[in-house]
Structures are given as structure tokens and as C-alpha cells.
mmCIF file of C-alpha atoms in Angstrom:
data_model
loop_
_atom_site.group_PDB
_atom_site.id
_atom_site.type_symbol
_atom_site.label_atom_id
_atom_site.label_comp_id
_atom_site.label_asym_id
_atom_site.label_seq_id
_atom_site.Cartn_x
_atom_site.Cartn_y
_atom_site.Cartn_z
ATOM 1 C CA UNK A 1 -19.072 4.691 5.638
ATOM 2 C CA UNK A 2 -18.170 8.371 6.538
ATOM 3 C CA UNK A 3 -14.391 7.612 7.032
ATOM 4 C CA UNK A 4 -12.602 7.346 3.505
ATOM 5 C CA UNK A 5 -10.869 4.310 3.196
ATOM 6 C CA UNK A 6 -8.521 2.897 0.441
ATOM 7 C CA UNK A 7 -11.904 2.198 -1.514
ATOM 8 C CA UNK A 8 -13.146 5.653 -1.472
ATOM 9 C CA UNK A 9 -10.068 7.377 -2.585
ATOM 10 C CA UNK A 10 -9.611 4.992 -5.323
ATOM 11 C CA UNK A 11 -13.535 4.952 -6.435
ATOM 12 C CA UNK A 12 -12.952 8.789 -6.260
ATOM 13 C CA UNK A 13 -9.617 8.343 -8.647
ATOM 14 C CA UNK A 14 -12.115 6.358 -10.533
ATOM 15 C CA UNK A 15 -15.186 8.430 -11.161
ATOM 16 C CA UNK A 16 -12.680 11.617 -12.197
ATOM 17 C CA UNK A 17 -10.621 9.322 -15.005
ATOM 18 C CA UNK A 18 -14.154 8.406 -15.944
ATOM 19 C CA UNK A 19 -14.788 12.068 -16.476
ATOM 20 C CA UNK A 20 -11.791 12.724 -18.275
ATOM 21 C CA UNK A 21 -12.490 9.913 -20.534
ATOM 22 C CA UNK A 22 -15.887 11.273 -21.390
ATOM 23 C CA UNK A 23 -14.673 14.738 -21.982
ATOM 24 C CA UNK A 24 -11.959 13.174 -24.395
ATOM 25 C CA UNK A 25 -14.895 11.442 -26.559
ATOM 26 C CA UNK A 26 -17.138 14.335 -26.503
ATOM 27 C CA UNK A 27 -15.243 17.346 -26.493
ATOM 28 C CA UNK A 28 -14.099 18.278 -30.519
ATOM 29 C CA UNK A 29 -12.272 21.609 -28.670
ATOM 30 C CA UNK A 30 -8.226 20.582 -28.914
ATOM 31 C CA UNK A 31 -7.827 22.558 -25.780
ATOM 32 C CA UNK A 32 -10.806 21.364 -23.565
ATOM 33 C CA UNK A 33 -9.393 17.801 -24.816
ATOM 34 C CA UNK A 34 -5.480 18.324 -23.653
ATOM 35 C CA UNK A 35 -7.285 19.900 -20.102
ATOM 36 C CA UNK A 36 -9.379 16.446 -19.931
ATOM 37 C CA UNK A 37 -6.051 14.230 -20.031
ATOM 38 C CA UNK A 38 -4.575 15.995 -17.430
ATOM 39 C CA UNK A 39 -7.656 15.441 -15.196
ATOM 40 C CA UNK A 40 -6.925 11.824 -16.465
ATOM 41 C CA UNK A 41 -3.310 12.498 -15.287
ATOM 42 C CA UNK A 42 -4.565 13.572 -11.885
ATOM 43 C CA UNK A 43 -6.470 11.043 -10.786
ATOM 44 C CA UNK A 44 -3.946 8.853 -11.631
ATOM 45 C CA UNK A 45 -1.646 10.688 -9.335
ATOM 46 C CA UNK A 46 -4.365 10.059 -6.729
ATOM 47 C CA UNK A 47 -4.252 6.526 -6.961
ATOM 48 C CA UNK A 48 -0.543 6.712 -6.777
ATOM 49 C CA UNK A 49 -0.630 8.478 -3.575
ATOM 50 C CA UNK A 50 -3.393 6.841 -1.690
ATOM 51 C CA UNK A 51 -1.750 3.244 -2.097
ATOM 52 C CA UNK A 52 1.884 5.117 -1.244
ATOM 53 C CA UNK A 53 -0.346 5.969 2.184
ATOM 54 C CA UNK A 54 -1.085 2.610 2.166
ATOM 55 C CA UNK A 55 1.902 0.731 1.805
ATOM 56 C CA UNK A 56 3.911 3.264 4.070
ATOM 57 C CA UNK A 57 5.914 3.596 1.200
ATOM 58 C CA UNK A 58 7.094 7.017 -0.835
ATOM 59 C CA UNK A 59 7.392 5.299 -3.884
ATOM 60 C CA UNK A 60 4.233 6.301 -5.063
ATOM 61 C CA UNK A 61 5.031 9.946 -4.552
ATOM 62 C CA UNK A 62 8.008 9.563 -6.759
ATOM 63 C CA UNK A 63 6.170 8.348 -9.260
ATOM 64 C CA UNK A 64 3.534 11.050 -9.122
ATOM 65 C CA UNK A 65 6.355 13.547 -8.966
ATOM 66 C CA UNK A 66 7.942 12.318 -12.105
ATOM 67 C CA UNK A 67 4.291 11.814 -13.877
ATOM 68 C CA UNK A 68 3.744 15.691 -13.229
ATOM 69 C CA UNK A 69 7.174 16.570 -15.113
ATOM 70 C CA UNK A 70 6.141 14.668 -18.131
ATOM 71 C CA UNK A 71 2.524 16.165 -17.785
ATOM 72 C CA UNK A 72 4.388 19.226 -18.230
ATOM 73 C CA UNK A 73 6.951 18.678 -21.197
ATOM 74 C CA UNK A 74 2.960 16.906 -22.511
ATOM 75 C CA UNK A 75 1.566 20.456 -22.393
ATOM 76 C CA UNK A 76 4.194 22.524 -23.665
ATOM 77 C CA UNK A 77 4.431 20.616 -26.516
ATOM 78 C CA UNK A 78 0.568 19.922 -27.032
ATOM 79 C CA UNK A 79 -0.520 23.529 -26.976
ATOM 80 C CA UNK A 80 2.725 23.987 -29.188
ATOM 81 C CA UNK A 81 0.538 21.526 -31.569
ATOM 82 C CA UNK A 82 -2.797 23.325 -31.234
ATOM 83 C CA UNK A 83 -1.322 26.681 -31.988
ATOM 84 C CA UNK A 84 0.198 25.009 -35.135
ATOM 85 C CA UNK A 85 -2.895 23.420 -35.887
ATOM 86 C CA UNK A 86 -4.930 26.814 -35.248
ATOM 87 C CA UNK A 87 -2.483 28.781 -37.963
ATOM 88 C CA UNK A 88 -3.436 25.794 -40.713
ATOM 89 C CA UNK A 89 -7.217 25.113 -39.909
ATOM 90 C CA UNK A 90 -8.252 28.657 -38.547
ATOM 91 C CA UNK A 91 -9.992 26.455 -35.758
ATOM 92 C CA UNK A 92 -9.297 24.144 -33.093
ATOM 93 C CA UNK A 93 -11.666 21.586 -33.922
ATOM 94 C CA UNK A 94 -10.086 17.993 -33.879
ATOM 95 C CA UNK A 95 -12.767 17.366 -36.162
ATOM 96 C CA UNK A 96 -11.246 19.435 -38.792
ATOM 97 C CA UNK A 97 -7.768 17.534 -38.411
ATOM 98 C CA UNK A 98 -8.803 15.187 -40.875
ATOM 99 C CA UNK A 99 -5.958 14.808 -43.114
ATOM 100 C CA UNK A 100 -4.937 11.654 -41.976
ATOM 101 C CA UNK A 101 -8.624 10.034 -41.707
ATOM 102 C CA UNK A 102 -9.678 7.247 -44.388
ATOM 103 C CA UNK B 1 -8.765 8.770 10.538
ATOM 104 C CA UNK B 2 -10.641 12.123 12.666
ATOM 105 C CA UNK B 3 -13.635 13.607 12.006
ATOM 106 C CA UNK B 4 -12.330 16.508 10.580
ATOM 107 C CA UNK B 5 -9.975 14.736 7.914
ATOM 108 C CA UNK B 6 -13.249 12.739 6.991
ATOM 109 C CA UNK B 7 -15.212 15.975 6.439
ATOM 110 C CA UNK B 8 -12.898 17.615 4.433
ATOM 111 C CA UNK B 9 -12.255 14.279 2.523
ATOM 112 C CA UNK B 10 -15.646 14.760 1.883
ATOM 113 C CA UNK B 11 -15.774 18.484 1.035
ATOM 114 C CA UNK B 12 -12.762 17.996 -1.434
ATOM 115 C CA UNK B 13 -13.722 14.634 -2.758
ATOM 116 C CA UNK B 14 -17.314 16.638 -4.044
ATOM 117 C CA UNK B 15 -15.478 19.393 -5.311
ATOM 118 C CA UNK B 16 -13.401 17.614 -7.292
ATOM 119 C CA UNK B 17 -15.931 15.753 -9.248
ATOM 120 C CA UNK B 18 -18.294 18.828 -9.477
ATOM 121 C CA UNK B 19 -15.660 20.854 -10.808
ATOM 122 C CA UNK B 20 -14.550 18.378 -13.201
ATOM 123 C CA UNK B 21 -17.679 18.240 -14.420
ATOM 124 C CA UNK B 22 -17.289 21.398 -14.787
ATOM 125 C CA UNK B 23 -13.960 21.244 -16.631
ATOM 126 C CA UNK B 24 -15.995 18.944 -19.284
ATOM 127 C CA UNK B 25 -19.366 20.981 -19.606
ATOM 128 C CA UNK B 26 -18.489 24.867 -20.034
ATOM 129 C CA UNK B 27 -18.740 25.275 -23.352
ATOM 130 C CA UNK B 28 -15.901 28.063 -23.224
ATOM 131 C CA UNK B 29 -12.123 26.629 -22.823
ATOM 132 C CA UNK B 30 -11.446 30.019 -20.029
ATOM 133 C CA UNK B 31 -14.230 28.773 -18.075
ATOM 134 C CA UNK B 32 -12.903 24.923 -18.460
ATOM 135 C CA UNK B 33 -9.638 26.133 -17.506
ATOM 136 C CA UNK B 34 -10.896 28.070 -14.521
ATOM 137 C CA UNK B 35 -12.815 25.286 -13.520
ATOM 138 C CA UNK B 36 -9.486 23.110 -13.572
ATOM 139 C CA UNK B 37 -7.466 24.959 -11.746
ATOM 140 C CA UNK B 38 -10.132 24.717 -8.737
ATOM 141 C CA UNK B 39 -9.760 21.120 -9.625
ATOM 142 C CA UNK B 40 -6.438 20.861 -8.657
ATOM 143 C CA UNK B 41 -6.583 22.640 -5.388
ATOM 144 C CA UNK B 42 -9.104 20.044 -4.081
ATOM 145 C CA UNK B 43 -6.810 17.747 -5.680
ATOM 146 C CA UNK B 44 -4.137 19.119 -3.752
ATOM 147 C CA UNK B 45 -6.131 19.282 -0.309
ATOM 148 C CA UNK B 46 -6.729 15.052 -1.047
ATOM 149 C CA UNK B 47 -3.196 14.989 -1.214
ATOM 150 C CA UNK B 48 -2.515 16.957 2.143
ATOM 151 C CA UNK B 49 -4.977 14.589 3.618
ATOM 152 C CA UNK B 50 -2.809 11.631 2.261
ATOM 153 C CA UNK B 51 -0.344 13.229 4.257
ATOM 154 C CA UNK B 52 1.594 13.899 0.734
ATOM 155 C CA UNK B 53 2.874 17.116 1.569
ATOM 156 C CA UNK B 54 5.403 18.038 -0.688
ATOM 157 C CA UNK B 55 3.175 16.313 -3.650
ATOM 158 C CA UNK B 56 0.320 18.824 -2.218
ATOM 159 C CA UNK B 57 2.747 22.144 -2.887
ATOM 160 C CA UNK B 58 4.001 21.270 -5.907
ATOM 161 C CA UNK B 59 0.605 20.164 -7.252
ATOM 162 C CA UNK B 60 -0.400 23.932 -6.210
ATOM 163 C CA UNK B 61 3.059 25.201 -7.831
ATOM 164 C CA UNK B 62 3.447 23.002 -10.993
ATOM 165 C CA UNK B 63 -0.105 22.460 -12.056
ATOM 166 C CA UNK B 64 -2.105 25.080 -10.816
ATOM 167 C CA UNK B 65 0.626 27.491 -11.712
ATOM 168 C CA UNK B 66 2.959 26.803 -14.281
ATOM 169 C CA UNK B 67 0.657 24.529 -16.496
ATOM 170 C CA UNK B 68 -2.582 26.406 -16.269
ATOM 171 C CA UNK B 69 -1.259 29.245 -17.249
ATOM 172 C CA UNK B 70 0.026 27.817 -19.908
ATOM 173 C CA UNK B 71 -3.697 26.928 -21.122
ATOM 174 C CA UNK B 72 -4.754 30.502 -20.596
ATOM 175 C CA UNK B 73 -1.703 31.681 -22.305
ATOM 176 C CA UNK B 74 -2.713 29.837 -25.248
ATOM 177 C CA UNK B 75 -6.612 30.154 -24.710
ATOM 178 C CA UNK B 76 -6.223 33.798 -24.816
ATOM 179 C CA UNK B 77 -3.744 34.146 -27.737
ATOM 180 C CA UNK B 78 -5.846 32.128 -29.841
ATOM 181 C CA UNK B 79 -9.089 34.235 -28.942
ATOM 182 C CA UNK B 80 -11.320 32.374 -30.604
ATOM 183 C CA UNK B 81 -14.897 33.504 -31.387
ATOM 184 C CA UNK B 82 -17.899 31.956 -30.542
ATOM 185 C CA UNK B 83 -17.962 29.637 -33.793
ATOM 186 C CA UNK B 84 -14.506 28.472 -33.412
ATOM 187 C CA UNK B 85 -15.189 26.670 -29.764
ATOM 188 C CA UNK B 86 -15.891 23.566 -31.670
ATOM 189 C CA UNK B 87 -19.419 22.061 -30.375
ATOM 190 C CA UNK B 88 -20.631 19.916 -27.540
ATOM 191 C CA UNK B 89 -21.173 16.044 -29.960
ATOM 192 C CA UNK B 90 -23.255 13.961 -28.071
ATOM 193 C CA UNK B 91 -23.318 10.668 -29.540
ATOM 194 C CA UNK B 92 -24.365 7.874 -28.064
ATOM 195 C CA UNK B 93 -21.866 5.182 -28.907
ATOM 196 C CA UNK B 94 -19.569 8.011 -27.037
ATOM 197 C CA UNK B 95 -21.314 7.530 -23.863
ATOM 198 C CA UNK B 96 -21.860 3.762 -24.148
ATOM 199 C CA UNK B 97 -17.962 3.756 -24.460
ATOM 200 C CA UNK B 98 -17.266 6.399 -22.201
ATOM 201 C CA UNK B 99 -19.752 4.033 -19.638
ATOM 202 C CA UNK B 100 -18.003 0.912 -19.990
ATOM 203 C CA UNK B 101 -14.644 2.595 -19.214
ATOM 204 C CA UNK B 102 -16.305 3.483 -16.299
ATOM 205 C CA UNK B 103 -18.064 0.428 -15.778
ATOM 206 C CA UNK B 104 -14.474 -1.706 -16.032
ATOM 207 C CA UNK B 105 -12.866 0.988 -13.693
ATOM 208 C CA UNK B 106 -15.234 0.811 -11.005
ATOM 209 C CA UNK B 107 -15.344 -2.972 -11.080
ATOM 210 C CA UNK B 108 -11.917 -3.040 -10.303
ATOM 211 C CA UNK B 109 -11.961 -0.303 -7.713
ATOM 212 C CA UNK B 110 -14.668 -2.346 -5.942
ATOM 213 C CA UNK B 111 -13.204 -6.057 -6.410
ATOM 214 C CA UNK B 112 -9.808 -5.046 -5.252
ATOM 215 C CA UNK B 113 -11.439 -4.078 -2.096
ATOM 216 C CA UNK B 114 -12.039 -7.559 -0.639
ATOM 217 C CA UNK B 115 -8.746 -8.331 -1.360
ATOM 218 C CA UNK B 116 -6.884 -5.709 1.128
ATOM 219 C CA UNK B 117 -9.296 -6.686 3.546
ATOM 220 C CA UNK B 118 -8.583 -3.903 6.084
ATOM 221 C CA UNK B 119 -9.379 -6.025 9.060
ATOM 222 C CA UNK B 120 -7.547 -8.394 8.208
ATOM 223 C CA UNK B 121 -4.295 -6.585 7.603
ATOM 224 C CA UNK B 122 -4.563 -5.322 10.800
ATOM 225 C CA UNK B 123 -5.050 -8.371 12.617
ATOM 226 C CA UNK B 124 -2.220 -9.635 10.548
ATOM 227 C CA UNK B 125 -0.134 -6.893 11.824
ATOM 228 C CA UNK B 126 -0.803 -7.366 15.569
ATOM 229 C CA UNK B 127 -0.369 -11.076 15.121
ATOM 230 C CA UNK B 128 2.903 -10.221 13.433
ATOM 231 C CA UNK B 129 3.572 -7.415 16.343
ATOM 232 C CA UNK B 130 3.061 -9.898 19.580
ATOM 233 C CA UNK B 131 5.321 -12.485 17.514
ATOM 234 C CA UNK B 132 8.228 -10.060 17.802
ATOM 235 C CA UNK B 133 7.245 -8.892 20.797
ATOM 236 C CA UNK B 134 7.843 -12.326 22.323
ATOM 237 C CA UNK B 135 10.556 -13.020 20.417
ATOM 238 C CA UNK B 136 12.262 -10.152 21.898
ATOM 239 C CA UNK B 137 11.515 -11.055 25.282
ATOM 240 C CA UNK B 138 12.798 -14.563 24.826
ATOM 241 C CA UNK B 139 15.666 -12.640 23.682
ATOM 242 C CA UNK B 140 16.142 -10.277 26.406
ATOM 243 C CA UNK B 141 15.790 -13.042 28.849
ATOM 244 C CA UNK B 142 18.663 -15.185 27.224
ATOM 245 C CA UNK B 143 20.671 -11.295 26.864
ATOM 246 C CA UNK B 144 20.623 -11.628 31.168
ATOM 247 C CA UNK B 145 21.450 -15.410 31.446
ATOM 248 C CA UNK B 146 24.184 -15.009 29.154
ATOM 249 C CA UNK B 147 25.333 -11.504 31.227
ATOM 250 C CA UNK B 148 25.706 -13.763 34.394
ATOM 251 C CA UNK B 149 28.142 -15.827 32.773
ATOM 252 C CA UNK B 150 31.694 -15.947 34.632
ATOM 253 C CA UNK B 151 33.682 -17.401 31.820
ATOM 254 C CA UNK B 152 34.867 -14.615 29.811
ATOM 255 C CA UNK B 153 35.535 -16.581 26.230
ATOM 256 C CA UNK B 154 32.415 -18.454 27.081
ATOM 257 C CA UNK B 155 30.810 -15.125 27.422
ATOM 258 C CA UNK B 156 31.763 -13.599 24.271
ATOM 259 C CA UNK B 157 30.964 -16.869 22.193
ATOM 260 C CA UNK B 158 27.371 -17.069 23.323
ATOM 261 C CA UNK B 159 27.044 -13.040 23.249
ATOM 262 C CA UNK B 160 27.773 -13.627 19.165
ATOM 263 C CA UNK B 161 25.889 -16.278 18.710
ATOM 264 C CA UNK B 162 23.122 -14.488 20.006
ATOM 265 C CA UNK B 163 23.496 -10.935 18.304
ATOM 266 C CA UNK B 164 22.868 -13.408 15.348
ATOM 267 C CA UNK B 165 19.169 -14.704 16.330
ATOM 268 C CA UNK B 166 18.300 -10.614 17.672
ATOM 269 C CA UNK B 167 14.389 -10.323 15.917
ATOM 270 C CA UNK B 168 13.881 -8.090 13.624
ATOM 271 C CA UNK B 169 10.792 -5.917 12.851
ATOM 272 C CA UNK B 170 8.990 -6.518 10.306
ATOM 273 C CA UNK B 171 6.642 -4.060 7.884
ATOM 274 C CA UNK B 172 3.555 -5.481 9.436
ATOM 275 C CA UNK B 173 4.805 -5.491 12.840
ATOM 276 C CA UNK B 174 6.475 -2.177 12.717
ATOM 277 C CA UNK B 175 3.578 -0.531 12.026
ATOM 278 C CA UNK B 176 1.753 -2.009 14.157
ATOM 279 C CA UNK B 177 4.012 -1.207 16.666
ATOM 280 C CA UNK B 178 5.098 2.399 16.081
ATOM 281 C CA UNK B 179 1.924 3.574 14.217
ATOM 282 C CA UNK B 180 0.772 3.292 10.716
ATOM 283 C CA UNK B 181 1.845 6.658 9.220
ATOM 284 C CA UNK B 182 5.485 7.568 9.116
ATOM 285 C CA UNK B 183 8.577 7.012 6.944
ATOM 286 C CA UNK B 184 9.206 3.449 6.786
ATOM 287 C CA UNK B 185 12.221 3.442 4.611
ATOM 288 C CA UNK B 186 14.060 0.715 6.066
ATOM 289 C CA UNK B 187 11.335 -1.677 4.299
ATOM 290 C CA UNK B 188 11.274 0.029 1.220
ATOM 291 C CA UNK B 189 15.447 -0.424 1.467
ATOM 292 C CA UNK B 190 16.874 2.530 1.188
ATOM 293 C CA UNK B 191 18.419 2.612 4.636
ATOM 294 C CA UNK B 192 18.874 -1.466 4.378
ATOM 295 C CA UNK B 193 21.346 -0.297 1.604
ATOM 296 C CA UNK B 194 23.263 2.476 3.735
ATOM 297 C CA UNK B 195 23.684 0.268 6.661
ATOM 298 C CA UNK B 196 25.534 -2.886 4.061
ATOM 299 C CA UNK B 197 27.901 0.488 2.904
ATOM 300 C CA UNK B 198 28.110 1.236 6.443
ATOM 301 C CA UNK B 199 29.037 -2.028 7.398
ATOM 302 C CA UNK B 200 31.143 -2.561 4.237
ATOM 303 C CA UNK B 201 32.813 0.570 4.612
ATOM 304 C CA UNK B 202 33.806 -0.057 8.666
ATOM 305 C CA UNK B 203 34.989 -3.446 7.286
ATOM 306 C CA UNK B 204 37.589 -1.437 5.620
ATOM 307 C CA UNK B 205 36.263 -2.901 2.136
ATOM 308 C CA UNK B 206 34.899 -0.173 0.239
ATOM 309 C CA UNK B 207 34.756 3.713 0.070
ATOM 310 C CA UNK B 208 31.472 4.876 1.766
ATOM 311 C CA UNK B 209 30.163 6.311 -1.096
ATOM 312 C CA UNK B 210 31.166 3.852 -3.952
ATOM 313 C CA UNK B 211 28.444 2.393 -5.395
ATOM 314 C CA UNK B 212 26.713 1.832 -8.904
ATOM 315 C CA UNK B 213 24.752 5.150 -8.498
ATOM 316 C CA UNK B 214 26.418 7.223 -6.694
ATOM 317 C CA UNK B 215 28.673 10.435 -7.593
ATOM 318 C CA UNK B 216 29.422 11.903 -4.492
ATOM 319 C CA UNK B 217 32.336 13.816 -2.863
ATOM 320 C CA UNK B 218 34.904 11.004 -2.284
ATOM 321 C CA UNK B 219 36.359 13.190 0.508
ATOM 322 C CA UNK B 220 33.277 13.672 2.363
ATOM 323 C CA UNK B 221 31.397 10.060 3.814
ATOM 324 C CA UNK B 222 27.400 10.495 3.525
ATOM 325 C CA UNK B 223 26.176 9.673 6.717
ATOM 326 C CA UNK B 224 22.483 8.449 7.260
ATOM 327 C CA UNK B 225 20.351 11.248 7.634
ATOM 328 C CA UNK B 226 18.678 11.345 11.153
ATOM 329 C CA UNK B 227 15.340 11.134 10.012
ATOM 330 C CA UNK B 228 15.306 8.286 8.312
ATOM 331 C CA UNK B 229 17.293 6.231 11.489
ATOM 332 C CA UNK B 230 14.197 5.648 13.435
ATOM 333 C CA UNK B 231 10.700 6.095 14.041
ATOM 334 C CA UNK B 232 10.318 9.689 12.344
ATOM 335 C CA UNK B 233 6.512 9.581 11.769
ATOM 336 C CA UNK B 234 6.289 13.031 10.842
ATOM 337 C CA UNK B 235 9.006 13.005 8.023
ATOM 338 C CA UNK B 236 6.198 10.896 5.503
ATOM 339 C CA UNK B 237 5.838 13.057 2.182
ATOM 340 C CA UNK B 238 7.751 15.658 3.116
ATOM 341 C CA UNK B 239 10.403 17.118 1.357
ATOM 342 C CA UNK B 240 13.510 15.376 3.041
ATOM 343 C CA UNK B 241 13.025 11.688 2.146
ATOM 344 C CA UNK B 242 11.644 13.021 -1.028
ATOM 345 C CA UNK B 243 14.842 14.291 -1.921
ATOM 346 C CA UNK B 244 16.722 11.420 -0.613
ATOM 347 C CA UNK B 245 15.023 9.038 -2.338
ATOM 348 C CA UNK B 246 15.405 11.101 -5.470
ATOM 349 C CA UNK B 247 19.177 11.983 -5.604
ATOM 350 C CA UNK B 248 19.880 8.202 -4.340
ATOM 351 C CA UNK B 249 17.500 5.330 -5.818
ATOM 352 C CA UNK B 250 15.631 7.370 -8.731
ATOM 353 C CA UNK B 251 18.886 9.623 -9.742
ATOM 354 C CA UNK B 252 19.104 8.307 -13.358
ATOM 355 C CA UNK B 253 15.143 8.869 -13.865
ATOM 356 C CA UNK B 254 15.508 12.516 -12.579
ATOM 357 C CA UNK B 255 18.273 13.607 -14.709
ATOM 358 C CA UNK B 256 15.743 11.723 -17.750
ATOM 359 C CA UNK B 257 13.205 13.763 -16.638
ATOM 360 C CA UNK B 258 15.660 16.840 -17.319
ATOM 361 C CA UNK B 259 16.379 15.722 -20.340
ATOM 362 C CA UNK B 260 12.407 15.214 -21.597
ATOM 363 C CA UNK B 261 11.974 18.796 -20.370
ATOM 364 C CA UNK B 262 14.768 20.365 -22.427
ATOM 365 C CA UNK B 263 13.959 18.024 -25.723
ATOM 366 C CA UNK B 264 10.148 19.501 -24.671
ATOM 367 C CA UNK B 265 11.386 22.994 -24.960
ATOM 368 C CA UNK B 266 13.049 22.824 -27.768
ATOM 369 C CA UNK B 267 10.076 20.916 -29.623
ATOM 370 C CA UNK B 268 7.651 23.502 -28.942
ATOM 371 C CA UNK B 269 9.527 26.226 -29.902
ATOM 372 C CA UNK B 270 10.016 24.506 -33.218
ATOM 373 C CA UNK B 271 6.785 23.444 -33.738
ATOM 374 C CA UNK B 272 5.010 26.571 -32.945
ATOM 375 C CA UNK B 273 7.761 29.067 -34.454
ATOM 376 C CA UNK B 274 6.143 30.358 -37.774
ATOM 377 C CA UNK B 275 9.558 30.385 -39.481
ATOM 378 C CA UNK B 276 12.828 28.859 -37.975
#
């Protein structure tokens, strides 16, 4: 029970996605939001690593390594998008980015 | 697995739900962002202990520097005041959603854990370990008959005939053999691949380096790195295979991921440029 295992690195993986998840439902603040999806994209990354352990294979750290490039081309041009979206709305509320809601 | 790797398992595993808690609770996006970037050290120390070295520095370098700076960067340029933060909604259709995520995640985390039955791979792997172990012996002992042979031709003949039927390791039995944590490339067939050019290339048939991926120097033959000949334990994660498998197997990804980074810069600048 004390010594992590496969399970408890991947329940952890779990239980942090799970948190990003809720912060991406509840959160309206465009910035809190993008900062939730990368926890999302982190625990992800965990999993990816603690299976590489597992197999005894690096693939998994490839993967993760090419997952944190495109994490960071995501926030570049995300926070490129907020600061638009600030100039137009005076706010970063996704709330307020309604123009495209019925 | 120590008891010091479990405790700090422990420590970081707490740390890194607490603070992304954290991340989703301050009301203020410079407190969020602080309380990410603590994230991703513990997120970086779970790594180490995954013995994921070079994933552990550049998680340090890449997210905890470059990116989150990038937040602050914008958190601070947009300064917004207090009414601007957006509020805290909670609804409750957003937690029963946000619970059966969860809920789905967690059952799968759980019921995929019967199915790599830990015991069970081991015992698999020792089974598959005292296989080859006999089968080497049975080997060895036919290597010494076939040694006392007189007849030179006769000698030779056998000798090929029973290069052919050498064992070879296995994944299960390799690790079981020579320890579960090190650089087991051969399985994942990256060095499989060097030793066909090898052979291929002594055969006279081929340049070394031709093949579909590669763009090497003709003049120069790659030869097999040391570490990944044998049973380098310590080379797992660390920067050398790392590299090796990313300028050999994943080449064309890498130079994509390039690419998305420049079409990235050049998107942002356009988007958030007030007038081009």
C-alpha cells in the first residue's frame, strides 16, 4: 500500500485530469481555463511516463516530449487569443464570448 | 522500489493534487499561475522518480520556465481589476459532469489494474528467465561436444548449424535477468534495426547509413552507440537514447514539431498584433 505501483501513479494521473476538467467547467476566467488544460496536459504526460517505466520502453518519453512542444505552440497562440479577445470584450470572461452562441 | 522513493512519491503525489487544487480555486489568475508552476515541480520530481530524467529537466525548463512565464506575461499585461476576474459558477450539472469524468477515469485506472497483474508478470518473467537459462545451457553443452570434434568440415558444419538454434533473450526474460530498469532498446528495435544494416552493410549490400530515414554523412559509417550495446541500466531517460531515438525513429515528427512551432509564432504574432 505505501509503495506506488503502476495503479497509484495512474490513479494520481487520474485525480489531477479530473481537476483540470473541473476547473475547465467552472472557471469563466480564459486564462485560469488555458492553465487548467495544461494540468490536463500534465497528467497526461504522467501516464505516458509511468507505463514507459513500465514497459522498459522510451517511447513514452518521446511522446511526452513531443506533447510538451505542442503544449507550447497551444499557449503561445491561446494567450495570443485572450489578448485579442481582451482588446474586443474589455474582459476575459468566456462567458462574454458569445457571438457564436444560439 | 526504497523507502525513500515511496516517501517522496508520496510527498510529491500530495503536492500535486493540493496545488492543483490550488491552480483551480484562487480566485486571482497570478495566484493560479503561481500555484502551477509549484505544480509542475512536483510534477517534475514524479518524473525523476520514474527515472525520466531528461523529461524531469525539461519539464522544469519548458513548462515551469518558458510557458509560465508566458501566463504571467500575459496575466500582468492585461492587469485586470477585481471585476474583470470573471467569477467562480458553481453549477451543479458542472460538477455532476465534472464527477462522471472522474467517475469513468477512475474506473478505468482501477479495472486496468487486474489486468497487469504485477505478480503475475513477474512470475511470467522468471518462468521466461529459467527457460533461457536452460536453453543456454543445453546450448553450451552441445558448444563443447561439438569443440571435441576431430573432423574439421564436420566441425564447421555442426558449429553453423548451431549458431542458428543460439537462444535469444527475450523482454520478459531480460529483465528478469539483468534487472527491470534500464534501456531495453533492443526490444523496442532500434538496435534490432542497426544490427540488419550492420549485417547488410558487412554483406557488402548496402551503404551503412542508407535507409528510408536516414540523411547522414555518406563518408562517415554510424556505429552503434555503446550504450545502447548491452546492459546499460543507467542510460533509461536520459538524454543519450533520447536523442537517438529522436534523430533516428521519430526524425520526421521532430522536424513537424519545428514546423508547428514556427506556424505557432507566426499565428500569434498575427493574431495579437493590433494592426499588421
Amino acid at each position: 500500500m505505501f509503495e506506488p505501483t503502476l495503479t497509484h501513479y495512474l490513479i494520481l494521473a487520474a485525480i489531477t485530469f479530473c481537476i483540470g476538467v473541473f476547473g475547465v467547467m467552472v472557471r469563466r476566467n480564459a486564462i485560469t481555463l488555458f492553465m487548467c488544460v495544461e494540468l490536463m496536459l500534465n497528467s497526461v504526460n504522467l501516464t505516458f511516463i509511468t507505463f514507459s517505466k513500465y514497459r522498459v520502453d522510451m517511447d513514452g518519453h518521446i511522446f511526452g516530449f513531443f506533447v510538451m512542444a505542442v503544449a507550447a505552440a497551444e499557449a503561445a497562440v491561446g494567450l495570443a487569443i485572450i489578448l485579442h479577445l481582451f482588446r474586443h470584450k474589455r474582459s476575459v470572461d468566456v462567458e462574454r464570448a458569445d457571438a457564436l452562441q444560439l | 522500489m526504497g523507502f525513500w522513493e515511496s516517501l517522496f512519491f508520496w510527498i510529491f503525489a500530495f503536492g500535486a493534487v493540493l496545488s492543483s487544487v490550488a491552480v483551480v480555486a484562487m480566485r486571482n489568475p497570478l495566484y493560479s499561475a503561481l500555484a502551477l508552476v509549484l505544480d509542475f515541480f512536483f510534477f517534475a520530481g514524479l518524473y525523476g522518480l520514474l527515472s525520466a530524467h531528461l523529461m524531469a529537466i525539461t519539464q522544469v525548463l519548458v513548462y515551469a520556465g518558458a510557458i509560465m512565464v508566458l501566463f504571467l506575461f500575459i496575466i500582468m499585461l492585461l492587469n485586470l481589476r477585481d471585476d474583470e476576474l470573471g467569477q467562480f459558477e458553481f453549477r451543479i450539472h458542472h460538477l455532476i459532469s465534472a464527477g462522471a469524468i472522474g467517475g469513468l477515469l477512475f474506473f478505468v485506472a482501477t479495472a486496468i489494474t487486474p489486468l497487469v497483474d504485477m505478480d503475475k508478470v513477474s512470475a511470467d518473467r522468471e518462468e521466461q528467465a529459467k527457460a533461457y537459462e536452460a536453453s543456454l545451457k543445453t546450448y553450451e553443452n552441445n558448444l563443447a561436444q561439438v569443440e571435441g570434434e576431430t573432423d574439421e568440415k564436420v566441425k564447421a558444419e555442426k558449429l553453423k548449424k548451431l549458431e542458428a538454434s543460439k537462444p535469444a533473450m527475450t523482454l520478459q526474460s531480460r529483465t528478469a535477468i539483468k534487472g527491470p530498469l534500464y534501456a531495453d532498446l533492443n526490444e523496442s528495435g532500434l538496435e534490432r534495426v542497426w544490427q540488419e544494416r550492420l549485417a547488410r552493410h558487412e554483406s557488402g549490400q548496402t551503404a551503412i547509413n542508407q535507409g528510408k530515414w536516414s540523411r547522414f554523412d555518406k563518408s562517415t559509417p554510424m556505429v552503434l552507440p555503446e550504450s545502447l550495446s548491452g546492459d546499460d541500466r543507467a542510460s533509461f531517460g536520459t538524454i543519450e537514447p533520447m536523442s537517438i531515438l529522436i534523430v533516428n525513429r521519430f526524425v520526421v515528427p521532430f522536424e513537424l514539431t519545428a514546423l508547428l512551432l514556427l506556424a505557432a509564432i507566426v499565428g500569434a504574432v498575427i493574431i495579437a498584433k493590433r494592426r499588421l
